Tab-separated table of C-alpha atoms and ligand atoms in Angstrom:
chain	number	residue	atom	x	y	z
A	1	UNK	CA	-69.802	7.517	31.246
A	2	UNK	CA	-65.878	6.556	32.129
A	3	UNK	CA	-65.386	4.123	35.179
A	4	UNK	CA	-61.859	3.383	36.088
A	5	UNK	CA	-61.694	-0.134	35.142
A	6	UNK	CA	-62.148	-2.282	37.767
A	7	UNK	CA	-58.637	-4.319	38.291
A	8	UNK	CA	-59.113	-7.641	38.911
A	9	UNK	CA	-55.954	-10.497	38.742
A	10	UNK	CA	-56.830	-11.824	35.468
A	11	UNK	CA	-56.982	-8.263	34.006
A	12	UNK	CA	-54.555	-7.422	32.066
A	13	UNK	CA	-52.906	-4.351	31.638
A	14	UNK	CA	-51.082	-3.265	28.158
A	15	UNK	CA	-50.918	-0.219	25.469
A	16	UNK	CA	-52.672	-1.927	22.906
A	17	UNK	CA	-54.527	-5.008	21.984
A	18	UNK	CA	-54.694	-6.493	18.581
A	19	UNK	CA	-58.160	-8.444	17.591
A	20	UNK	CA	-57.130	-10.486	15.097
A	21	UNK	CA	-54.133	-12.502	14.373
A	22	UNK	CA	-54.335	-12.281	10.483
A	23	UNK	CA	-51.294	-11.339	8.377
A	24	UNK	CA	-52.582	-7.515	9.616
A	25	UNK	CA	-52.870	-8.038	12.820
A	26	UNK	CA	-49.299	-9.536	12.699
A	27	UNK	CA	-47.686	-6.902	11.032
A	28	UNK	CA	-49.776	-4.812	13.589
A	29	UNK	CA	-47.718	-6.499	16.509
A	30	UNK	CA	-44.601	-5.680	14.699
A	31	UNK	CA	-45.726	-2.126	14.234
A	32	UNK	CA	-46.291	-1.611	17.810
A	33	UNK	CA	-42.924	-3.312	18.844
A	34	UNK	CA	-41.003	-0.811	16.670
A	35	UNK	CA	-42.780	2.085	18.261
A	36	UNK	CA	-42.081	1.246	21.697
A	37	UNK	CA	-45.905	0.378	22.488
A	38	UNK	CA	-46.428	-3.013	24.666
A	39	UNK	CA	-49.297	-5.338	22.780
A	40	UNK	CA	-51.030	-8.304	23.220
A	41	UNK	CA	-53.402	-10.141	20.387
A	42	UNK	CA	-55.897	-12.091	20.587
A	43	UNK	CA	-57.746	-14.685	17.585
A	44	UNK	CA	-60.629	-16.511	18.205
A	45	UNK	CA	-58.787	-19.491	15.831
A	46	UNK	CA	-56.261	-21.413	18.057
A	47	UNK	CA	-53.307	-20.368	15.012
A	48	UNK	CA	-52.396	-17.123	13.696
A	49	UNK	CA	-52.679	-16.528	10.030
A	50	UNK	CA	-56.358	-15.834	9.418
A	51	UNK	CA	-57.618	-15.798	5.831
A	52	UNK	CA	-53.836	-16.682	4.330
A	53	UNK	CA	-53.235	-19.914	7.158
A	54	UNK	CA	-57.584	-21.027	6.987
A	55	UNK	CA	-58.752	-20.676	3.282
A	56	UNK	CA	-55.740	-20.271	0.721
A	57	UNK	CA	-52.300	-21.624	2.316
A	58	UNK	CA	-50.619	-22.847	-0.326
A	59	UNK	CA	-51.846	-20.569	-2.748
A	60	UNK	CA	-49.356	-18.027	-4.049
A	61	UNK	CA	-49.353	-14.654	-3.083
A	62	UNK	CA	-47.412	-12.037	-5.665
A	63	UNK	CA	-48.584	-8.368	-4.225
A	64	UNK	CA	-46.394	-7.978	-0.597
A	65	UNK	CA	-44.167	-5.379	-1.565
A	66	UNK	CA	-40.211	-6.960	-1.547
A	67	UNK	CA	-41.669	-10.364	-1.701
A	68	UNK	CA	-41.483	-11.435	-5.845
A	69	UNK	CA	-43.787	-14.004	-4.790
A	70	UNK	CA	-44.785	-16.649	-1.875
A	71	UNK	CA	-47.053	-18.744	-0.084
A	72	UNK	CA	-49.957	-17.573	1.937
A	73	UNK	CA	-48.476	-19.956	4.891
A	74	UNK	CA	-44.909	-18.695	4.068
A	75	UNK	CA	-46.279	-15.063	4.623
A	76	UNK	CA	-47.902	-15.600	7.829
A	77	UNK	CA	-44.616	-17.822	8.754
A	78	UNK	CA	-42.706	-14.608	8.107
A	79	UNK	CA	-44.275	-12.205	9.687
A	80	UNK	CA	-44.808	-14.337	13.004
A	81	UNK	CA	-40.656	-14.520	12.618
A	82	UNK	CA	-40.613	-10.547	12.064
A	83	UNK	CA	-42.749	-9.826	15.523
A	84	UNK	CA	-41.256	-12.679	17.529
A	85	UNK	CA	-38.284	-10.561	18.497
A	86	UNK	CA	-40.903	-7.883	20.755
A	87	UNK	CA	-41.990	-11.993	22.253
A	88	UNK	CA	-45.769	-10.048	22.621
A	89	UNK	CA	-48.396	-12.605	24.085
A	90	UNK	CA	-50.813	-13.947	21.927
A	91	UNK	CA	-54.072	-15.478	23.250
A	92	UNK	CA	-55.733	-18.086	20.723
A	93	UNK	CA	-59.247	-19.540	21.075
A	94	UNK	CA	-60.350	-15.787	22.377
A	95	UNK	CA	-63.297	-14.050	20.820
A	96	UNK	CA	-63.661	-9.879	21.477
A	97	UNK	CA	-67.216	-10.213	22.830
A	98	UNK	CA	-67.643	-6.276	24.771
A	99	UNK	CA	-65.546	-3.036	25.240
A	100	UNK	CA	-66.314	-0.509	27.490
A	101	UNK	CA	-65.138	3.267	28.364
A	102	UNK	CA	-62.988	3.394	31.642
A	103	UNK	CA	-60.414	5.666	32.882
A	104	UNK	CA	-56.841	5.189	34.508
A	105	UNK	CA	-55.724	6.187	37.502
A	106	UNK	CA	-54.129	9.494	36.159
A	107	UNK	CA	-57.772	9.903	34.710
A	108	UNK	CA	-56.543	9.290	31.140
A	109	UNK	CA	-59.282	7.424	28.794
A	110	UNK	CA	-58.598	3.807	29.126
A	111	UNK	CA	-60.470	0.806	27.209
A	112	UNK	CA	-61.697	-2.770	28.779
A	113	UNK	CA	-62.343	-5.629	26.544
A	114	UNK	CA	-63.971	-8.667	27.448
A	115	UNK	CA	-63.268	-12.145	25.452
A	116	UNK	CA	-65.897	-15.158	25.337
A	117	UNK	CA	-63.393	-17.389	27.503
A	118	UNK	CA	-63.663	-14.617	30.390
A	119	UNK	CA	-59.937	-12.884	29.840
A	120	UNK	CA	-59.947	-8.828	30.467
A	121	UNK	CA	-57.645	-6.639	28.896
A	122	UNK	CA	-57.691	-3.195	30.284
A	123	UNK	CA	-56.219	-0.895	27.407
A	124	UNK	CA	-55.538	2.473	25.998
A	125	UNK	CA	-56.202	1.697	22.578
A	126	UNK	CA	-57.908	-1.370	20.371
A	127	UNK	CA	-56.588	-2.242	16.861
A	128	UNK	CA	-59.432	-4.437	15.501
A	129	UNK	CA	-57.923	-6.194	12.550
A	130	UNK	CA	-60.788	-8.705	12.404
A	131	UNK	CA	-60.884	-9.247	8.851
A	132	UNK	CA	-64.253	-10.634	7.507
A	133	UNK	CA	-64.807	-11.309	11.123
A	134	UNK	CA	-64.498	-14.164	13.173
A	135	UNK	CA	-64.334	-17.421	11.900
A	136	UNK	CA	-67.059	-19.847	13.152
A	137	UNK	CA	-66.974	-23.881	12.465
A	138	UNK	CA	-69.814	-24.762	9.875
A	139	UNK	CA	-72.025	-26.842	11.996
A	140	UNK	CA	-73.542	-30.203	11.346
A	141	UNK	CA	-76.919	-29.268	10.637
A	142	UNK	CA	-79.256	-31.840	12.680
A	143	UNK	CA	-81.304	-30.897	15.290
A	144	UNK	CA	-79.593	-33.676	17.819
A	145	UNK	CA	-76.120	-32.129	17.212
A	146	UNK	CA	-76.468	-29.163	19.882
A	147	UNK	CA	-77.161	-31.523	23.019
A	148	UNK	CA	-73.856	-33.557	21.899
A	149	UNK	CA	-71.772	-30.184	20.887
A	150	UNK	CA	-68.007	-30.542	23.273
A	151	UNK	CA	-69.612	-33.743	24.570
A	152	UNK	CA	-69.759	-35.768	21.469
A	153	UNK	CA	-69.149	-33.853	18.529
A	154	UNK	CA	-66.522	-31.397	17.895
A	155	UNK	CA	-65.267	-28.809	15.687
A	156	UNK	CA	-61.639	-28.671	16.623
A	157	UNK	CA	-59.442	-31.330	17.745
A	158	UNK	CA	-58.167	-30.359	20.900
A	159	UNK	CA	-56.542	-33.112	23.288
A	160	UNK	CA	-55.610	-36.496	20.915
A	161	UNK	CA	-56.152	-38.209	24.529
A	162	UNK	CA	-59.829	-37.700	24.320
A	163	UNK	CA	-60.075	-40.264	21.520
A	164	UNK	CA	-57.337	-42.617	22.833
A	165	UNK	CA	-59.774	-46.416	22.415
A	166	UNK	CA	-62.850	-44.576	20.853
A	167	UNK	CA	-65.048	-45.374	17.243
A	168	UNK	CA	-64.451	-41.715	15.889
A	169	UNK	CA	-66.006	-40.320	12.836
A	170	UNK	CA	-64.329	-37.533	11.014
A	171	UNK	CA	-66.591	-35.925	8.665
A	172	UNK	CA	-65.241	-33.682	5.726
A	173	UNK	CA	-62.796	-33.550	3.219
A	174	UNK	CA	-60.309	-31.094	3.305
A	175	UNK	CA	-56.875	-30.822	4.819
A	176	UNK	CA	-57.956	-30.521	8.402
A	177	UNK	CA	-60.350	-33.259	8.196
A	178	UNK	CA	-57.896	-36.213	6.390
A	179	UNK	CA	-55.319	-34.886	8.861
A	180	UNK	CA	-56.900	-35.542	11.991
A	181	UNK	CA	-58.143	-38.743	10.261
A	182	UNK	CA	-54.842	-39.901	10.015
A	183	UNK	CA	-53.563	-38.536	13.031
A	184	UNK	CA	-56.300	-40.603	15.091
A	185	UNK	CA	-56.516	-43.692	13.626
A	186	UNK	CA	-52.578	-43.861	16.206
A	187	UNK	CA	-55.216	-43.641	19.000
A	188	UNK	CA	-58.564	-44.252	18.222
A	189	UNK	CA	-59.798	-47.841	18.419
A	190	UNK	CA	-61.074	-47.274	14.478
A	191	UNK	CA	-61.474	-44.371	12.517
A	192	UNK	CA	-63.828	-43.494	9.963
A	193	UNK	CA	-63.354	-40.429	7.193
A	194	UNK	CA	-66.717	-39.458	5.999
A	195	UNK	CA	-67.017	-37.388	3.262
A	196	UNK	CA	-69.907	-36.463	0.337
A	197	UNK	CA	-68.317	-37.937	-2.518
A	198	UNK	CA	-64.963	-39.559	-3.390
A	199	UNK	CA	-62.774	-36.314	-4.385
A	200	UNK	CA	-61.168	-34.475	-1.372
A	201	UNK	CA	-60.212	-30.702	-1.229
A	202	UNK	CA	-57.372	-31.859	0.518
A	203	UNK	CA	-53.413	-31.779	-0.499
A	204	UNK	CA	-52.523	-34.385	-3.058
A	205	UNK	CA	-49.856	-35.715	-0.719
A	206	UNK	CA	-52.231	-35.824	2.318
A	207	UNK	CA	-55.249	-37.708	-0.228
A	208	UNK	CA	-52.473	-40.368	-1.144
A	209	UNK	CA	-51.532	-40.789	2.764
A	210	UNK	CA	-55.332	-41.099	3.620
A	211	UNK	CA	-55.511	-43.907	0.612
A	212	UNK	CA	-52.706	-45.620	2.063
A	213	UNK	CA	-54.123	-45.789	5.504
A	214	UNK	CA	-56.760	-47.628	3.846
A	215	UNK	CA	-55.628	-49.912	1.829
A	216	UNK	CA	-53.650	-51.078	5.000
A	217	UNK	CA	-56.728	-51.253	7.146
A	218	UNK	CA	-55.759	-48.880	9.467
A	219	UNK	CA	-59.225	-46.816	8.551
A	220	UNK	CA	-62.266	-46.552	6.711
A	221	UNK	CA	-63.188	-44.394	4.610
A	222	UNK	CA	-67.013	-44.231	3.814
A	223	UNK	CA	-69.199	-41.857	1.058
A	224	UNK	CA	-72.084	-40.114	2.583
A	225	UNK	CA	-73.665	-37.949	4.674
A	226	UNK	CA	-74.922	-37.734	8.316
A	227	UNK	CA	-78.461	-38.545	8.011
A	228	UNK	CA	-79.107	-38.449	12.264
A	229	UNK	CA	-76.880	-39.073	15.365
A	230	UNK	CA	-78.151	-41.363	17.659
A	231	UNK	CA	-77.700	-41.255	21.359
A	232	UNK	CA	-77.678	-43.843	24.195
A	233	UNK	CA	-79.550	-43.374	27.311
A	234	UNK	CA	-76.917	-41.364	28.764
A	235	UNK	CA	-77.493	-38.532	25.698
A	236	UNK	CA	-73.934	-39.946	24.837
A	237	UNK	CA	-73.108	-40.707	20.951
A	238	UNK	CA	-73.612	-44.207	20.058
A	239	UNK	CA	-73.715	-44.114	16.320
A	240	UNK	CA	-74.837	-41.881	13.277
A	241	UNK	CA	-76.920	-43.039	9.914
A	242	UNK	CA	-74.892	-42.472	7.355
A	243	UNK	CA	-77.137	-41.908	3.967
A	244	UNK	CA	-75.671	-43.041	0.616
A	245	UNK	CA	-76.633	-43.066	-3.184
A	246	UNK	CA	-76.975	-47.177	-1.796
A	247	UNK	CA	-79.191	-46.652	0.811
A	248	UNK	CA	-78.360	-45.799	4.539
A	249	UNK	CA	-76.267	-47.574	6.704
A	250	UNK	CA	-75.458	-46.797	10.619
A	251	UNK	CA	-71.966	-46.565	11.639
A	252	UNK	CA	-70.992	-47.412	15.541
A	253	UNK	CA	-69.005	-44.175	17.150
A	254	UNK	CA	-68.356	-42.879	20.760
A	255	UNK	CA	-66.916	-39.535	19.021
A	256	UNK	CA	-68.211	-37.465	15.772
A	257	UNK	CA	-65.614	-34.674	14.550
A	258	UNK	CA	-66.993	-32.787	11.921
A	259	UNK	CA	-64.475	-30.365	9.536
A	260	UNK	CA	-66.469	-28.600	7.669
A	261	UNK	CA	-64.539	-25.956	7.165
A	262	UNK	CA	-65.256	-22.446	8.212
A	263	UNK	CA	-67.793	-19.610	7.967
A	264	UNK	CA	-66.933	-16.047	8.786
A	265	UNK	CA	-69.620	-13.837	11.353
A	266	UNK	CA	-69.579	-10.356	11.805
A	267	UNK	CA	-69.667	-11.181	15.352
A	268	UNK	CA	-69.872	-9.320	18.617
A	269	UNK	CA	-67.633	-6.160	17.203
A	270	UNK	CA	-71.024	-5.431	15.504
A	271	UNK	CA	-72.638	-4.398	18.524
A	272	UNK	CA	-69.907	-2.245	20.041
A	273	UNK	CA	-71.951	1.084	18.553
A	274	UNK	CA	-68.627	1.615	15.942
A	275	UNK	CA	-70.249	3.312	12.129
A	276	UNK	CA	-70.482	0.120	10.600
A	277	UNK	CA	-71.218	0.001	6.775
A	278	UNK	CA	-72.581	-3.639	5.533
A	279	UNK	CA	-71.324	-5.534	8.518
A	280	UNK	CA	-67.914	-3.535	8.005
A	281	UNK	CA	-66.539	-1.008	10.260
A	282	UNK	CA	-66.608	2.817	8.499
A	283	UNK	CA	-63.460	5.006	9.120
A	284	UNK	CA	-63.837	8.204	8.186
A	285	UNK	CA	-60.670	9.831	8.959
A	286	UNK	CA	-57.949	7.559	6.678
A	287	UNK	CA	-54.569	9.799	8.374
A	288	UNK	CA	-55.288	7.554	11.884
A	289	UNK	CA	-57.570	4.790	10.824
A	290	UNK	CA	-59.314	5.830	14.304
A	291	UNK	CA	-63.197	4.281	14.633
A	292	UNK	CA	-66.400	6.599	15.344
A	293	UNK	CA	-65.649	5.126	19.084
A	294	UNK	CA	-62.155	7.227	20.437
A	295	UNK	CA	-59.592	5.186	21.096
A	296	UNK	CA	-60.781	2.068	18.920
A	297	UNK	CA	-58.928	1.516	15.154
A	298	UNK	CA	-59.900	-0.818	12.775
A	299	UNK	CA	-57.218	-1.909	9.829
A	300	UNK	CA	-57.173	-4.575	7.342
A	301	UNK	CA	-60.828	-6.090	5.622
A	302	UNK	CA	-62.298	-4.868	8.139
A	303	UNK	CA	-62.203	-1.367	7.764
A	304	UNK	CA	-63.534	-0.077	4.970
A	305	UNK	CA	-64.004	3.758	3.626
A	306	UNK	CA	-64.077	5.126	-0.545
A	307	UNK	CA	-61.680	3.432	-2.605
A	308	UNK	CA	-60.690	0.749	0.233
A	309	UNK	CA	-58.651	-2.086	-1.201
A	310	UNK	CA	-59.549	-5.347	0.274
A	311	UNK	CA	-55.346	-6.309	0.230
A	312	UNK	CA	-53.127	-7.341	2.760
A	313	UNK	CA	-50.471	-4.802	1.857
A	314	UNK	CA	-53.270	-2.005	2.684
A	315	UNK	CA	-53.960	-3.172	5.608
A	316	UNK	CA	-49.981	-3.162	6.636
A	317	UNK	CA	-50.481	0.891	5.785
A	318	UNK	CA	-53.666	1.292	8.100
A	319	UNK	CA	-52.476	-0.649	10.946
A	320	UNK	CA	-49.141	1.784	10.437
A	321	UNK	CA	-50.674	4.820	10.927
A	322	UNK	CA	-53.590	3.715	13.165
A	323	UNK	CA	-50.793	3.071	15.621
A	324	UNK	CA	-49.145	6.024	15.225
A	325	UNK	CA	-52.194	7.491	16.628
A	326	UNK	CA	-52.628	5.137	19.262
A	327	UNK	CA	-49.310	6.476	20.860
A	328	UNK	CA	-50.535	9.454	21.920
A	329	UNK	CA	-53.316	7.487	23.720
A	330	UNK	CA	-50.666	5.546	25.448
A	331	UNK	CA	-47.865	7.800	26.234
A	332	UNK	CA	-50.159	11.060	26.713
A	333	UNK	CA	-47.553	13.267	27.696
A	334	UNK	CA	-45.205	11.808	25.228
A	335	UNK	CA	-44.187	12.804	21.799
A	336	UNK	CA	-43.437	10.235	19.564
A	337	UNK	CA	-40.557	10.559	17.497
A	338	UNK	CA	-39.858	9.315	13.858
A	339	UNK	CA	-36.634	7.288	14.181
A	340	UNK	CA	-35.811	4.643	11.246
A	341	UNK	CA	-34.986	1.189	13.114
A	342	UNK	CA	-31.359	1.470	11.536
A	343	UNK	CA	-31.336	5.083	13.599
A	344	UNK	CA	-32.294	2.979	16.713
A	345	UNK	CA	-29.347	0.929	18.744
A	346	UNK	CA	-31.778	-0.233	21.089
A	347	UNK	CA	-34.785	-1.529	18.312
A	348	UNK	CA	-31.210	-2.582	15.852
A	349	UNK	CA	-30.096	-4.866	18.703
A	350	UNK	CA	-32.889	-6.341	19.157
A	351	UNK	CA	-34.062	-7.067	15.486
A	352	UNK	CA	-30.952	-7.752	14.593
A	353	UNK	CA	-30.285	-10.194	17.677
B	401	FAD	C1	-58.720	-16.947	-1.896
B	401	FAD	C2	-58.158	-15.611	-1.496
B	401	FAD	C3	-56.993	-15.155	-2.105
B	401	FAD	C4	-56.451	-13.920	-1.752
B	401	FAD	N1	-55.308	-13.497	-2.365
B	401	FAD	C5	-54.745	-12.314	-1.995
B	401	FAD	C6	-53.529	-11.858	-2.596
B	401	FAD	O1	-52.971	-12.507	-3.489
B	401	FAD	N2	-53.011	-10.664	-2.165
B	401	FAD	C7	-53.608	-9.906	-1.191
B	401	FAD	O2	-53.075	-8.844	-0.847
B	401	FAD	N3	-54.754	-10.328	-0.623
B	401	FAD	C8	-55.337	-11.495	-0.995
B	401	FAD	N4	-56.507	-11.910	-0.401
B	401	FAD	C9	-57.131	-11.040	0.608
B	401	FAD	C10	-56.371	-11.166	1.931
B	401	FAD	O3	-56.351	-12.517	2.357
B	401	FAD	C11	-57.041	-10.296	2.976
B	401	FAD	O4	-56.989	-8.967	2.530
B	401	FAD	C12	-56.307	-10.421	4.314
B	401	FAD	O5	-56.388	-11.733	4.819
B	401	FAD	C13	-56.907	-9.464	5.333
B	401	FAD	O6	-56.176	-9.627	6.503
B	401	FAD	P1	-56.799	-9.247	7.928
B	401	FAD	O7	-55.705	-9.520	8.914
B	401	FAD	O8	-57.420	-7.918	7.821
B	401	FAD	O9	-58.016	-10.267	8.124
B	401	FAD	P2	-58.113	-11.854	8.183
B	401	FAD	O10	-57.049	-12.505	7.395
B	401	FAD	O11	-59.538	-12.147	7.819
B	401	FAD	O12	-57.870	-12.194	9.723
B	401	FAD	C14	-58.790	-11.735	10.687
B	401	FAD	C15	-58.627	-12.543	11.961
B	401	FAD	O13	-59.421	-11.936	12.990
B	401	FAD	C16	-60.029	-12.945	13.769
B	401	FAD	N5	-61.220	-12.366	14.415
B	401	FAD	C17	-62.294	-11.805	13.832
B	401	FAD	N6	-63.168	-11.348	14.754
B	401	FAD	C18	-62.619	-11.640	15.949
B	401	FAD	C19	-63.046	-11.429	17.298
B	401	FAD	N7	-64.205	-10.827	17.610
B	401	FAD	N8	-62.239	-11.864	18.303
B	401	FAD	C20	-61.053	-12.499	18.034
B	401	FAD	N9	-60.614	-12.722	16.759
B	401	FAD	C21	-61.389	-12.290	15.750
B	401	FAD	C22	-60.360	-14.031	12.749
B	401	FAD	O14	-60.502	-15.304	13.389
B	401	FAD	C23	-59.124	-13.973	11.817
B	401	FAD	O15	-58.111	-14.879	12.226
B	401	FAD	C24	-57.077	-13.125	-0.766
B	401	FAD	C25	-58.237	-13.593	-0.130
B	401	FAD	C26	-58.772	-14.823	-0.488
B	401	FAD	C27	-60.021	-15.315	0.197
């Protein structure tokens, strides 16, 4: 059953909206801008990039068609540079939670998605470009670490005033974690990196800067793992036991951040009655990349049908054609005419600008 979607001031209204802000969702963005269709995206990460920009940045990548060979970051750098010109709003720290069948005013089949942080975009088409789904924090793994979750303990730094004067322990070793180690000990009134064993994950550069900071005193850096947090009366953080191939030892803090890394979950996109197949979403017809739900695409590792190549460059073709489609859900009464962007003074101008 259609409803016209209820319009409300923080509904917004647009042609399309992206889920997903991986290099296919970005080249998605592009895709619309060339077309003449108005987008807006939306990541539940607070950066674009996806897989590229969270698990391999600075790995090379030698497929992209024209590009011999580059960095994941370097991609994701380029192709936020090739969509900027259409200046399309992107929403970070937004999950797709619900989408529901409405209608416009001119009775036309219209789309409402709902995000997790209560934003409403009222659409006539959904590109879900959400990869291997949406990317989660891996959680500390005690019991006592729910009641202190956004309190206490965090999974993302997200004001540096927070921790101005605190004890903080940052837990993990990667890139994020000796990062925001380093980047807090300016603020904090001590910082300690706390990590399972003495080799990092991290960059060699960022490892030596971490070292440094220690050797100078201006951190700790401890080998272990959180054995329990304890809490004052308050339920606020007063320290963690920290257990070690020596024994355990507790460690003062006002502040636990813990950078795991993260885990990808199918997520809500699950439940939105699309054919899924193994937690991915099924497209059946590959000329519009259109979902078993009208009006809803799916492009990139997300979509998957026979001989689907989990590769950025086929997601580029999929989000391509799934948009081509999507036109004719925006612009009805419209047809949509093939025009190269060289053929196109007004698209030239502004690529060219
Ligand atoms: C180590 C490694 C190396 C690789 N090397 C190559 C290579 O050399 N060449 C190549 O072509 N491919 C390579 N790949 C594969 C490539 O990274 C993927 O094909 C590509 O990232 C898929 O892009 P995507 O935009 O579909 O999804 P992703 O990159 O996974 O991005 C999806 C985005 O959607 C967001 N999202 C998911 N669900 C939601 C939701 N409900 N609401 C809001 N946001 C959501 C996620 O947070 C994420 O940012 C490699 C992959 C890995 C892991």
């Amino acid at each position: 059953m259609s409803a016209t979607a209820p319009t409300t001031p923080d509904t917004t209204q647009t042609d399309v909206l992206i889920i997903g802000a991986g290099p296919v969702g970005l080249f998605a963005a592009f895709q619309a801008g060339v077309l003449g269709l108005r987008c807006e995206i939306i990541d539940v990460l607070d950066r674009a990039g996806g897989q590229c920009t969270e698990l391999y940045p600075e790995k090379p990548i030698y497929d992209i068609p024209a590009v011999p060979g580059c960095l994941a970051q370097d991609l994701v750098d380029r192709l936020l540079e090739q969509c900027a010109p259409f200046d399309f709003p992107m929403h970070f720290g937004q999950r797709a939670d619900s989408v529901t069948d409405t209608a416009g005013p001119d009775g036309h089949p219209r789309l409402l998605v709902t995000t997790d942080a209560g934003k409403r975009f009222d659409v006539a088409a959904v590109l879900v470009c959400a990869g291997a789904g949406a990317f989660a924090p891996q959680r500390v793994a005690l019991p006592e670490a729910v009641a202190l979750e956004n309190r206490h303990l965090h999974y993302a730094v997200r004001e540096v005033s927070h921790f101005a004067g605190k004890r903080v322990i940052v837990a993990g070793g990667g890139d994020s974690a000796l990062d925001w180690a380093l980047a807090l000990r300016k603020v904090a009134s001590r910082v300690t990196l706390l990590h399972r064993r003495e080799g990092f994950r991290a960059a060699d550069h960022t490892v030596s800067a971490m070292r440094a900071a220690v050797a100078a005193g201006e951190m700790d850096f401890v080998v272990g793992m959180l054995g329990s947090l304890q809490t004052g009366d308050d339920g606020s953080l007063v320290g963690a036991i920290i257990k070690s191939r020596d024994g355990d030892q507790t460690l003062a803090a006002d502040e636990l951040v813990a950078l795991y890394g993260l885990v990808s979950e199918p997520g809500p996109i699950a439940h939105w009655d699309l054919d899924m197949h193994a937690g991915r979403i099924h497209i059946e017809n590959t000329t519009t990349y259109e979902t078993s739900r009208r009006g809803i695409f799916a492009a990139g590792d997300i979509a998957v049908y026979p001989n689907k190549q989990k590769l950025i460059l086929s997601g580029f073709h999929e989000a391509a054609l799934a948009l081509r489609r999507a036109y004719h859900y925006a612009f009805p009464d419209k047809a949509l005419v093939h025009m190269h962007t060289s053929n196109n003074p007004g698209l030239k101008a502004k690529l060219t600008a």
